[in-house]
Amino acid sequence: MSGIGYVVAAAQLGLSAIQVKPKRKIGAFSATVTLEEMHEDSIEITDHPVEQGAVIADHAYKLPAKVTIRCAWSNSPARSGLIDGAIGAVTGTLTGLSSLLSGNSPSQVRDVYDKLLKLQSSAIPFDVLTGKRKYSNMLVKTLSVTTDKASENLLMVTAVCQQVIIVK
């Protein structure tokens, strides 16, 4: 290996060593990129009007936790580092060229979207891991996807997950 090869390898190792990325998941799905996470924890405060005077608030209970996650997947292969980036550019170009010639398009984002829809319709509670905390017993309440000319080969998802409070 030449001197420049050692420098490139050290730079790649150094960059990957200092990148601290918390693992983020919706069930079994890890997005290519997470754009935003909005956490919501609320309580309901009961109130009762009385004939004279103020409204009486005498009880409170916790509402299910909610987390809204904006994330994305891409049809591009996931590569990191200088060399992997160059390889990804070449293979991505070849994949794109072969898909133009064959009429087939990469279907990764379609597959992920189908699996997310199945996760939602299954109504089986799962875990959500964010950069801030772990949520248990979650369901996908809302799954929103917008596609336009800029995001045709991306899957940009806004998922609202809500906790299911299971009682006995």
Short mmCIF file of N, CA and C in Angstrom, two decimals:
data_model
loop_
_atom_site.label_atom_id
_atom_site.label_comp_id
_atom_site.label_asym_id
_atom_site.label_seq_id
_atom_site.Cartn_x
_atom_site.Cartn_y
_atom_site.Cartn_z
N MET A 1 0.86 -1.17 0.00
CA MET A 1 0.00 0.00 0.00
C MET A 1 0.91 1.23 0.00
N SER A 2 0.57 2.20 -0.84
CA SER A 2 1.38 3.42 -0.93
C SER A 2 1.09 4.34 0.25
N GLY A 3 1.91 5.37 0.38
CA GLY A 3 1.73 6.34 1.46
C GLY A 3 0.38 7.02 1.39
N ILE A 4 -0.06 7.36 0.17
CA ILE A 4 -1.37 8.00 0.01
C ILE A 4 -2.50 7.05 0.40
N GLY A 5 -2.31 5.76 0.15
CA GLY A 5 -3.30 4.75 0.53
C GLY A 5 -3.49 4.70 2.04
N TYR A 6 -2.38 4.80 2.78
CA TYR A 6 -2.46 4.82 4.23
C TYR A 6 -3.18 6.07 4.73
N VAL A 7 -2.91 7.20 4.08
CA VAL A 7 -3.56 8.45 4.48
C VAL A 7 -5.06 8.37 4.25
N VAL A 8 -5.47 7.84 3.08
CA VAL A 8 -6.90 7.70 2.78
C VAL A 8 -7.56 6.74 3.77
N ALA A 9 -6.90 5.61 4.05
CA ALA A 9 -7.47 4.63 4.99
C ALA A 9 -7.58 5.23 6.39
N ALA A 10 -6.56 5.96 6.81
CA ALA A 10 -6.60 6.58 8.14
C ALA A 10 -7.70 7.64 8.21
N ALA A 11 -7.85 8.41 7.14
CA ALA A 11 -8.90 9.44 7.12
C ALA A 11 -10.28 8.81 7.22
N GLN A 12 -10.49 7.70 6.47
CA GLN A 12 -11.79 7.01 6.53
C GLN A 12 -12.04 6.45 7.92
N LEU A 13 -11.04 5.83 8.49
CA LEU A 13 -11.18 5.26 9.83
C LEU A 13 -11.42 6.36 10.86
N GLY A 14 -10.69 7.45 10.75
CA GLY A 14 -10.85 8.56 11.69
C GLY A 14 -12.22 9.18 11.61
N LEU A 15 -12.75 9.39 10.40
CA LEU A 15 -14.09 9.97 10.25
C LEU A 15 -15.16 9.04 10.79
N SER A 16 -15.03 7.75 10.51
CA SER A 16 -16.07 6.83 10.99
C SER A 16 -15.98 6.66 12.50
N ALA A 17 -14.79 6.84 13.07
CA ALA A 17 -14.64 6.69 14.52
C ALA A 17 -15.25 7.85 15.28
N ILE A 18 -15.25 9.06 14.69
CA ILE A 18 -15.78 10.21 15.41
C ILE A 18 -17.25 10.47 15.12
N GLN A 19 -17.81 9.79 14.14
CA GLN A 19 -19.23 9.98 13.84
C GLN A 19 -20.04 9.15 14.82
N VAL A 20 -20.77 9.82 15.69
CA VAL A 20 -21.61 9.14 16.65
C VAL A 20 -23.05 9.30 16.17
N LYS A 21 -23.63 8.21 15.76
CA LYS A 21 -24.99 8.25 15.26
C LYS A 21 -25.85 7.32 16.11
N PRO A 22 -26.79 7.87 16.86
CA PRO A 22 -27.66 6.98 17.62
C PRO A 22 -28.48 6.15 16.65
N LYS A 23 -28.71 4.90 17.00
CA LYS A 23 -29.50 4.01 16.16
C LYS A 23 -30.95 4.44 16.24
N ARG A 24 -31.57 4.65 15.08
CA ARG A 24 -32.96 5.06 15.02
C ARG A 24 -33.73 4.00 14.25
N LYS A 25 -34.86 3.59 14.81
CA LYS A 25 -35.66 2.55 14.16
C LYS A 25 -37.14 2.78 14.37
N ILE A 26 -37.91 2.40 13.38
CA ILE A 26 -39.36 2.30 13.49
C ILE A 26 -39.64 0.82 13.31
N GLY A 27 -39.90 0.12 14.41
CA GLY A 27 -40.02 -1.33 14.32
C GLY A 27 -38.67 -1.89 13.88
N ALA A 28 -38.65 -2.61 12.76
CA ALA A 28 -37.42 -3.18 12.23
C ALA A 28 -36.77 -2.28 11.18
N PHE A 29 -37.34 -1.12 10.89
CA PHE A 29 -36.87 -0.26 9.81
C PHE A 29 -35.90 0.80 10.30
N SER A 30 -34.75 0.88 9.64
CA SER A 30 -33.80 1.96 9.86
C SER A 30 -33.78 2.81 8.60
N ALA A 31 -34.10 4.08 8.73
CA ALA A 31 -34.14 4.97 7.58
C ALA A 31 -32.73 5.31 7.13
N THR A 32 -32.60 5.66 5.86
CA THR A 32 -31.32 6.14 5.35
C THR A 32 -30.95 7.42 6.07
N VAL A 33 -31.94 8.29 6.26
CA VAL A 33 -31.70 9.55 6.98
C VAL A 33 -32.96 9.89 7.79
N THR A 34 -32.76 10.38 9.00
CA THR A 34 -33.85 10.89 9.81
C THR A 34 -33.73 12.40 9.83
N LEU A 35 -34.76 13.08 9.34
CA LEU A 35 -34.74 14.53 9.22
C LEU A 35 -35.21 15.23 10.48
N GLU A 36 -36.21 14.63 11.14
CA GLU A 36 -36.80 15.31 12.30
C GLU A 36 -37.54 14.30 13.16
N GLU A 37 -37.47 14.52 14.46
CA GLU A 37 -38.25 13.73 15.42
C GLU A 37 -38.95 14.72 16.36
N MET A 38 -40.25 14.56 16.49
CA MET A 38 -41.01 15.42 17.40
C MET A 38 -41.66 14.51 18.44
N HIS A 39 -41.32 14.74 19.69
CA HIS A 39 -41.80 13.92 20.80
C HIS A 39 -42.94 14.65 21.49
N GLU A 40 -43.96 13.89 21.86
CA GLU A 40 -45.09 14.50 22.57
C GLU A 40 -45.52 13.62 23.73
N ASP A 41 -45.43 14.17 24.92
CA ASP A 41 -45.90 13.52 26.14
C ASP A 41 -46.86 14.48 26.80
N SER A 42 -48.09 14.03 27.05
CA SER A 42 -49.12 14.91 27.62
C SER A 42 -49.87 14.19 28.72
N ILE A 43 -50.52 15.01 29.56
CA ILE A 43 -51.47 14.46 30.52
C ILE A 43 -52.82 15.16 30.28
N GLU A 44 -53.85 14.48 30.62
CA GLU A 44 -55.20 15.05 30.55
C GLU A 44 -55.59 15.46 31.96
N ILE A 45 -55.98 16.70 32.11
CA ILE A 45 -56.42 17.21 33.40
C ILE A 45 -57.94 17.33 33.33
N THR A 46 -58.62 16.54 34.14
CA THR A 46 -60.08 16.57 34.11
C THR A 46 -60.57 17.83 34.81
N ASP A 47 -61.67 18.36 34.33
CA ASP A 47 -62.24 19.53 35.01
C ASP A 47 -63.76 19.43 34.99
N HIS A 48 -64.33 20.03 36.01
CA HIS A 48 -65.78 19.98 36.19
C HIS A 48 -66.27 21.38 36.55
N PRO A 49 -67.22 21.88 35.80
CA PRO A 49 -67.76 23.19 36.18
C PRO A 49 -68.62 23.05 37.44
N VAL A 50 -68.60 24.08 38.24
CA VAL A 50 -69.47 24.13 39.42
C VAL A 50 -70.41 25.31 39.26
N GLU A 51 -71.50 25.28 40.03
CA GLU A 51 -72.52 26.31 39.87
C GLU A 51 -71.99 27.71 40.10
N GLN A 52 -71.20 27.89 41.14
CA GLN A 52 -70.61 29.19 41.41
C GLN A 52 -69.12 29.02 41.64
N GLY A 53 -68.34 29.87 41.05
CA GLY A 53 -66.89 29.80 41.23
C GLY A 53 -66.19 29.26 39.99
N ALA A 54 -64.99 28.83 40.19
CA ALA A 54 -64.14 28.37 39.10
C ALA A 54 -64.41 26.90 38.77
N VAL A 55 -63.85 26.48 37.65
CA VAL A 55 -63.91 25.07 37.27
C VAL A 55 -62.97 24.30 38.19
N ILE A 56 -63.42 23.14 38.64
CA ILE A 56 -62.63 22.30 39.55
C ILE A 56 -61.84 21.28 38.73
N ALA A 57 -60.55 21.22 38.95
CA ALA A 57 -59.69 20.22 38.35
C ALA A 57 -59.22 19.31 39.47
N ASP A 58 -59.69 18.05 39.44
CA ASP A 58 -59.39 17.19 40.57
C ASP A 58 -58.67 15.89 40.20
N HIS A 59 -58.32 15.73 38.95
CA HIS A 59 -57.70 14.47 38.55
C HIS A 59 -56.89 14.69 37.27
N ALA A 60 -55.88 13.89 37.07
CA ALA A 60 -55.09 13.92 35.84
C ALA A 60 -54.62 12.51 35.52
N TYR A 61 -54.48 12.23 34.24
CA TYR A 61 -53.94 10.94 33.82
C TYR A 61 -53.08 11.14 32.58
N LYS A 62 -52.12 10.23 32.42
CA LYS A 62 -51.17 10.33 31.31
C LYS A 62 -51.81 9.83 30.02
N LEU A 63 -51.60 10.59 28.96
CA LEU A 63 -52.05 10.19 27.63
C LEU A 63 -50.94 9.37 26.96
N PRO A 64 -51.30 8.55 25.97
CA PRO A 64 -50.27 7.78 25.28
C PRO A 64 -49.21 8.70 24.65
N ALA A 65 -47.97 8.26 24.70
CA ALA A 65 -46.87 9.02 24.09
C ALA A 65 -47.02 8.97 22.57
N LYS A 66 -46.59 10.05 21.93
CA LYS A 66 -46.59 10.13 20.47
C LYS A 66 -45.22 10.60 20.02
N VAL A 67 -44.79 10.10 18.88
CA VAL A 67 -43.57 10.59 18.26
C VAL A 67 -43.84 10.69 16.76
N THR A 68 -43.49 11.84 16.20
CA THR A 68 -43.63 12.06 14.77
C THR A 68 -42.22 12.07 14.19
N ILE A 69 -42.01 11.21 13.20
CA ILE A 69 -40.68 11.05 12.62
C ILE A 69 -40.74 11.35 11.13
N ARG A 70 -39.90 12.27 10.70
CA ARG A 70 -39.73 12.55 9.28
C ARG A 70 -38.43 11.89 8.86
N CYS A 71 -38.52 10.93 7.95
CA CYS A 71 -37.33 10.21 7.54
C CYS A 71 -37.40 9.88 6.05
N ALA A 72 -36.31 9.37 5.52
CA ALA A 72 -36.26 9.11 4.09
C ALA A 72 -35.42 7.89 3.77
N TRP A 73 -35.78 7.25 2.68
CA TRP A 73 -35.03 6.16 2.08
C TRP A 73 -34.74 6.55 0.64
N SER A 74 -33.69 5.99 0.07
CA SER A 74 -33.31 6.30 -1.29
C SER A 74 -33.08 5.03 -2.07
N ASN A 75 -33.23 5.10 -3.38
CA ASN A 75 -32.89 3.97 -4.24
C ASN A 75 -31.39 3.86 -4.44
N SER A 76 -30.64 4.88 -4.05
CA SER A 76 -29.19 4.85 -4.20
C SER A 76 -28.58 3.90 -3.18
N PRO A 77 -27.49 3.24 -3.56
CA PRO A 77 -26.85 2.35 -2.59
C PRO A 77 -26.21 3.18 -1.48
N ALA A 78 -26.27 2.66 -0.26
CA ALA A 78 -25.68 3.35 0.89
C ALA A 78 -24.18 3.12 0.88
N ARG A 79 -23.40 4.18 0.78
CA ARG A 79 -21.94 4.08 0.80
C ARG A 79 -21.41 5.14 1.74
N SER A 80 -20.28 4.88 2.34
CA SER A 80 -19.65 5.88 3.18
C SER A 80 -18.16 5.91 2.89
N GLY A 81 -17.55 7.02 3.11
CA GLY A 81 -16.12 7.15 2.88
C GLY A 81 -15.82 7.55 1.45
N LEU A 82 -14.59 7.93 1.22
CA LEU A 82 -14.15 8.43 -0.08
C LEU A 82 -14.19 7.34 -1.14
N ILE A 83 -13.59 6.20 -0.85
CA ILE A 83 -13.52 5.11 -1.84
C ILE A 83 -14.90 4.52 -2.08
N ASP A 84 -15.64 4.24 -0.99
CA ASP A 84 -17.00 3.70 -1.15
C ASP A 84 -17.89 4.68 -1.89
N GLY A 85 -17.68 5.98 -1.67
CA GLY A 85 -18.46 6.99 -2.38
C GLY A 85 -18.20 6.95 -3.87
N ALA A 86 -16.93 6.80 -4.25
CA ALA A 86 -16.58 6.71 -5.66
C ALA A 86 -17.15 5.43 -6.27
N ILE A 87 -17.06 4.32 -5.55
CA ILE A 87 -17.62 3.06 -6.03
C ILE A 87 -19.14 3.19 -6.16
N GLY A 88 -19.77 3.83 -5.16
CA GLY A 88 -21.22 4.03 -5.21
C GLY A 88 -21.65 4.88 -6.39
N ALA A 89 -20.86 5.89 -6.72
CA ALA A 89 -21.19 6.75 -7.86
C ALA A 89 -21.14 5.95 -9.15
N VAL A 90 -20.10 5.11 -9.29
CA VAL A 90 -19.97 4.30 -10.50
C VAL A 90 -21.09 3.26 -10.58
N THR A 91 -21.31 2.52 -9.48
CA THR A 91 -22.35 1.48 -9.52
C THR A 91 -23.73 2.09 -9.62
N GLY A 92 -23.94 3.25 -8.98
CA GLY A 92 -25.23 3.93 -9.10
C GLY A 92 -25.49 4.37 -10.52
N THR A 93 -24.45 4.86 -11.19
CA THR A 93 -24.60 5.27 -12.58
C THR A 93 -24.88 4.06 -13.46
N LEU A 94 -24.17 2.96 -13.21
CA LEU A 94 -24.41 1.74 -13.99
C LEU A 94 -25.81 1.19 -13.74
N THR A 95 -26.25 1.21 -12.47
CA THR A 95 -27.60 0.75 -12.15
C THR A 95 -28.64 1.62 -12.83
N GLY A 96 -28.42 2.93 -12.79
CA GLY A 96 -29.34 3.84 -13.45
C GLY A 96 -29.38 3.64 -14.94
N LEU A 97 -28.20 3.44 -15.54
CA LEU A 97 -28.12 3.21 -16.98
C LEU A 97 -28.79 1.90 -17.35
N SER A 98 -28.55 0.83 -16.58
CA SER A 98 -29.17 -0.45 -16.89
C SER A 98 -30.68 -0.39 -16.70
N SER A 99 -31.15 0.40 -15.72
CA SER A 99 -32.59 0.52 -15.52
C SER A 99 -33.22 1.30 -16.67
N LEU A 100 -32.50 2.28 -17.24
CA LEU A 100 -33.01 2.99 -18.40
C LEU A 100 -33.11 2.06 -19.61
N LEU A 101 -32.06 1.24 -19.79
CA LEU A 101 -32.04 0.34 -20.94
C LEU A 101 -33.05 -0.80 -20.80
N SER A 102 -33.22 -1.30 -19.58
CA SER A 102 -34.12 -2.44 -19.38
C SER A 102 -35.55 -2.03 -19.12
N GLY A 103 -35.78 -0.77 -18.76
CA GLY A 103 -37.14 -0.32 -18.44
C GLY A 103 -37.52 -0.59 -17.00
N ASN A 104 -36.65 -1.22 -16.24
CA ASN A 104 -36.91 -1.48 -14.82
C ASN A 104 -36.30 -0.38 -13.99
N SER A 105 -36.96 0.00 -12.91
CA SER A 105 -36.38 0.99 -12.02
C SER A 105 -36.07 0.32 -10.69
N PRO A 106 -35.06 0.81 -10.00
CA PRO A 106 -34.80 0.25 -8.67
C PRO A 106 -36.05 0.41 -7.81
N SER A 107 -36.36 -0.61 -7.05
CA SER A 107 -37.63 -0.61 -6.32
C SER A 107 -37.47 -0.61 -4.81
N GLN A 108 -36.33 -0.22 -4.33
CA GLN A 108 -36.11 -0.25 -2.89
C GLN A 108 -37.12 0.60 -2.14
N VAL A 109 -37.37 1.82 -2.60
CA VAL A 109 -38.28 2.70 -1.87
C VAL A 109 -39.71 2.16 -1.92
N ARG A 110 -40.09 1.55 -3.01
CA ARG A 110 -41.43 0.95 -3.11
C ARG A 110 -41.57 -0.21 -2.13
N ASP A 111 -40.52 -1.02 -2.02
CA ASP A 111 -40.55 -2.16 -1.08
C ASP A 111 -40.64 -1.68 0.36
N VAL A 112 -39.86 -0.65 0.70
CA VAL A 112 -39.90 -0.12 2.06
C VAL A 112 -41.28 0.45 2.36
N TYR A 113 -41.85 1.18 1.41
CA TYR A 113 -43.18 1.76 1.61
C TYR A 113 -44.23 0.67 1.81
N ASP A 114 -44.17 -0.39 1.00
CA ASP A 114 -45.10 -1.51 1.17
C ASP A 114 -44.96 -2.14 2.55
N LYS A 115 -43.73 -2.30 3.01
CA LYS A 115 -43.50 -2.91 4.32
C LYS A 115 -43.99 -2.00 5.45
N LEU A 116 -43.82 -0.69 5.29
CA LEU A 116 -44.34 0.24 6.30
C LEU A 116 -45.87 0.19 6.35
N LEU A 117 -46.51 0.10 5.20
CA LEU A 117 -47.97 -0.02 5.16
C LEU A 117 -48.44 -1.32 5.82
N LYS A 118 -47.70 -2.40 5.61
CA LYS A 118 -48.04 -3.67 6.26
C LYS A 118 -47.84 -3.59 7.77
N LEU A 119 -46.78 -2.91 8.20
CA LEU A 119 -46.55 -2.71 9.63
C LEU A 119 -47.72 -1.95 10.25
N GLN A 120 -48.19 -0.93 9.55
CA GLN A 120 -49.32 -0.14 10.04
C GLN A 120 -50.59 -0.97 10.11
N SER A 121 -50.89 -1.69 9.04
CA SER A 121 -52.15 -2.45 9.00
C SER A 121 -52.14 -3.68 9.90
N SER A 122 -50.96 -4.17 10.28
CA SER A 122 -50.90 -5.34 11.16
C SER A 122 -51.40 -5.02 12.57
N ALA A 123 -51.28 -3.76 12.99
CA ALA A 123 -51.70 -3.32 14.33
C ALA A 123 -51.03 -4.13 15.44
N ILE A 124 -49.83 -4.59 15.19
CA ILE A 124 -49.03 -5.30 16.19
C ILE A 124 -48.05 -4.30 16.79
N PRO A 125 -48.09 -4.07 18.10
CA PRO A 125 -47.19 -3.09 18.72
C PRO A 125 -45.71 -3.42 18.50
N PHE A 126 -44.91 -2.39 18.35
CA PHE A 126 -43.48 -2.53 18.11
C PHE A 126 -42.75 -1.43 18.88
N ASP A 127 -41.42 -1.48 18.85
CA ASP A 127 -40.60 -0.47 19.51
C ASP A 127 -40.15 0.59 18.51
N VAL A 128 -39.99 1.80 19.00
CA VAL A 128 -39.43 2.90 18.21
C VAL A 128 -38.22 3.42 18.96
N LEU A 129 -37.10 3.51 18.27
CA LEU A 129 -35.88 4.06 18.85
C LEU A 129 -35.60 5.39 18.17
N THR A 130 -35.44 6.43 18.98
CA THR A 130 -35.11 7.75 18.44
C THR A 130 -33.76 8.17 19.02
N GLY A 131 -33.34 9.36 18.68
CA GLY A 131 -32.11 9.87 19.24
C GLY A 131 -32.23 10.22 20.71
N LYS A 132 -33.46 10.34 21.21
CA LYS A 132 -33.69 10.75 22.60
C LYS A 132 -34.11 9.61 23.52
N ARG A 133 -34.89 8.66 22.99
CA ARG A 133 -35.37 7.59 23.87
C ARG A 133 -35.96 6.44 23.09
N LYS A 134 -36.30 5.38 23.86
CA LYS A 134 -36.93 4.20 23.29
C LYS A 134 -38.40 4.21 23.70
N TYR A 135 -39.27 3.98 22.73
CA TYR A 135 -40.70 3.87 22.98
C TYR A 135 -41.11 2.41 22.79
N SER A 136 -41.96 1.91 23.68
CA SER A 136 -42.47 0.54 23.56
C SER A 136 -43.96 0.57 23.28
N ASN A 137 -44.46 -0.52 22.73
CA ASN A 137 -45.90 -0.68 22.43
C ASN A 137 -46.43 0.44 21.54
N MET A 138 -45.77 0.66 20.43
CA MET A 138 -46.16 1.72 19.51
C MET A 138 -46.88 1.14 18.29
N LEU A 139 -47.75 1.96 17.71
CA LEU A 139 -48.41 1.65 16.45
C LEU A 139 -48.27 2.85 15.52
N VAL A 140 -48.28 2.60 14.21
CA VAL A 140 -48.24 3.70 13.25
C VAL A 140 -49.66 4.21 13.10
N LYS A 141 -49.90 5.40 13.63
CA LYS A 141 -51.22 6.02 13.54
C LYS A 141 -51.43 6.65 12.17
N THR A 142 -50.41 7.37 11.70
CA THR A 142 -50.49 8.04 10.40
C THR A 142 -49.19 7.84 9.65
N LEU A 143 -49.31 7.56 8.37
CA LEU A 143 -48.16 7.42 7.49
C LEU A 143 -48.39 8.33 6.29
N SER A 144 -47.60 9.39 6.18
CA SER A 144 -47.77 10.35 5.10
C SER A 144 -46.56 10.33 4.18
N VAL A 145 -46.83 10.28 2.86
CA VAL A 145 -45.78 10.28 1.86
C VAL A 145 -46.16 11.27 0.77
N THR A 146 -45.22 12.13 0.41
CA THR A 146 -45.44 13.05 -0.70
C THR A 146 -44.38 12.79 -1.75
N THR A 147 -44.80 12.68 -2.99
CA THR A 147 -43.86 12.48 -4.09
C THR A 147 -44.04 13.63 -5.07
N ASP A 148 -42.91 14.24 -5.43
CA ASP A 148 -42.93 15.27 -6.46
C ASP A 148 -41.73 15.03 -7.38
N LYS A 149 -41.48 15.95 -8.29
CA LYS A 149 -40.40 15.74 -9.26
C LYS A 149 -39.03 15.62 -8.60
N ALA A 150 -38.84 16.27 -7.48
CA ALA A 150 -37.54 16.21 -6.79
C ALA A 150 -37.38 14.95 -5.95
N SER A 151 -38.48 14.30 -5.60
CA SER A 151 -38.39 13.14 -4.70
C SER A 151 -38.92 11.86 -5.33
N GLU A 152 -38.90 11.77 -6.64
CA GLU A 152 -39.42 10.59 -7.34
C GLU A 152 -38.69 9.31 -6.94
N ASN A 153 -37.39 9.39 -6.73
CA ASN A 153 -36.61 8.20 -6.38
C ASN A 153 -36.28 8.14 -4.90
N LEU A 154 -37.03 8.89 -4.11
CA LEU A 154 -36.88 8.89 -2.66
C LEU A 154 -38.20 8.50 -2.03
N LEU A 155 -38.13 8.02 -0.83
CA LEU A 155 -39.32 7.81 -0.02
C LEU A 155 -39.19 8.72 1.18
N MET A 156 -39.93 9.83 1.15
CA MET A 156 -39.94 10.78 2.26
C MET A 156 -41.20 10.48 3.07
N VAL A 157 -41.02 10.03 4.30
CA VAL A 157 -42.13 9.57 5.13
C VAL A 157 -42.25 10.45 6.37
N THR A 158 -43.49 10.79 6.70
CA THR A 158 -43.79 11.35 8.01
C THR A 158 -44.66 10.31 8.70
N ALA A 159 -44.11 9.71 9.74
CA ALA A 159 -44.82 8.66 10.48
C ALA A 159 -45.17 9.18 11.87
N VAL A 160 -46.45 9.12 12.19
CA VAL A 160 -46.90 9.46 13.54
C VAL A 160 -47.14 8.14 14.25
N CYS A 161 -46.34 7.88 15.26
CA CYS A 161 -46.48 6.65 16.03
C CYS A 161 -47.04 7.00 17.40
N GLN A 162 -47.99 6.20 17.84
CA GLN A 162 -48.62 6.44 19.13
C GLN A 162 -48.54 5.18 19.97
N GLN A 163 -48.30 5.40 21.25
CA GLN A 163 -48.19 4.30 22.20
C GLN A 163 -49.56 3.71 22.48
N VAL A 164 -49.58 2.41 22.63
CA VAL A 164 -50.78 1.71 23.06
C VAL A 164 -50.56 1.34 24.52
N ILE A 165 -51.41 1.88 25.39
CA ILE A 165 -51.29 1.57 26.81
C ILE A 165 -52.13 0.32 27.08
N ILE A 166 -51.44 -0.74 27.43
CA ILE A 166 -52.07 -2.04 27.64
C ILE A 166 -52.33 -2.21 29.13
N VAL A 167 -53.59 -2.46 29.47
CA VAL A 167 -53.95 -2.64 30.88
C VAL A 167 -54.47 -4.05 31.08
N LYS A 168 -54.47 -4.49 32.33
CA LYS A 168 -54.95 -5.82 32.65
C LYS A 168 -56.21 -5.72 33.46
#
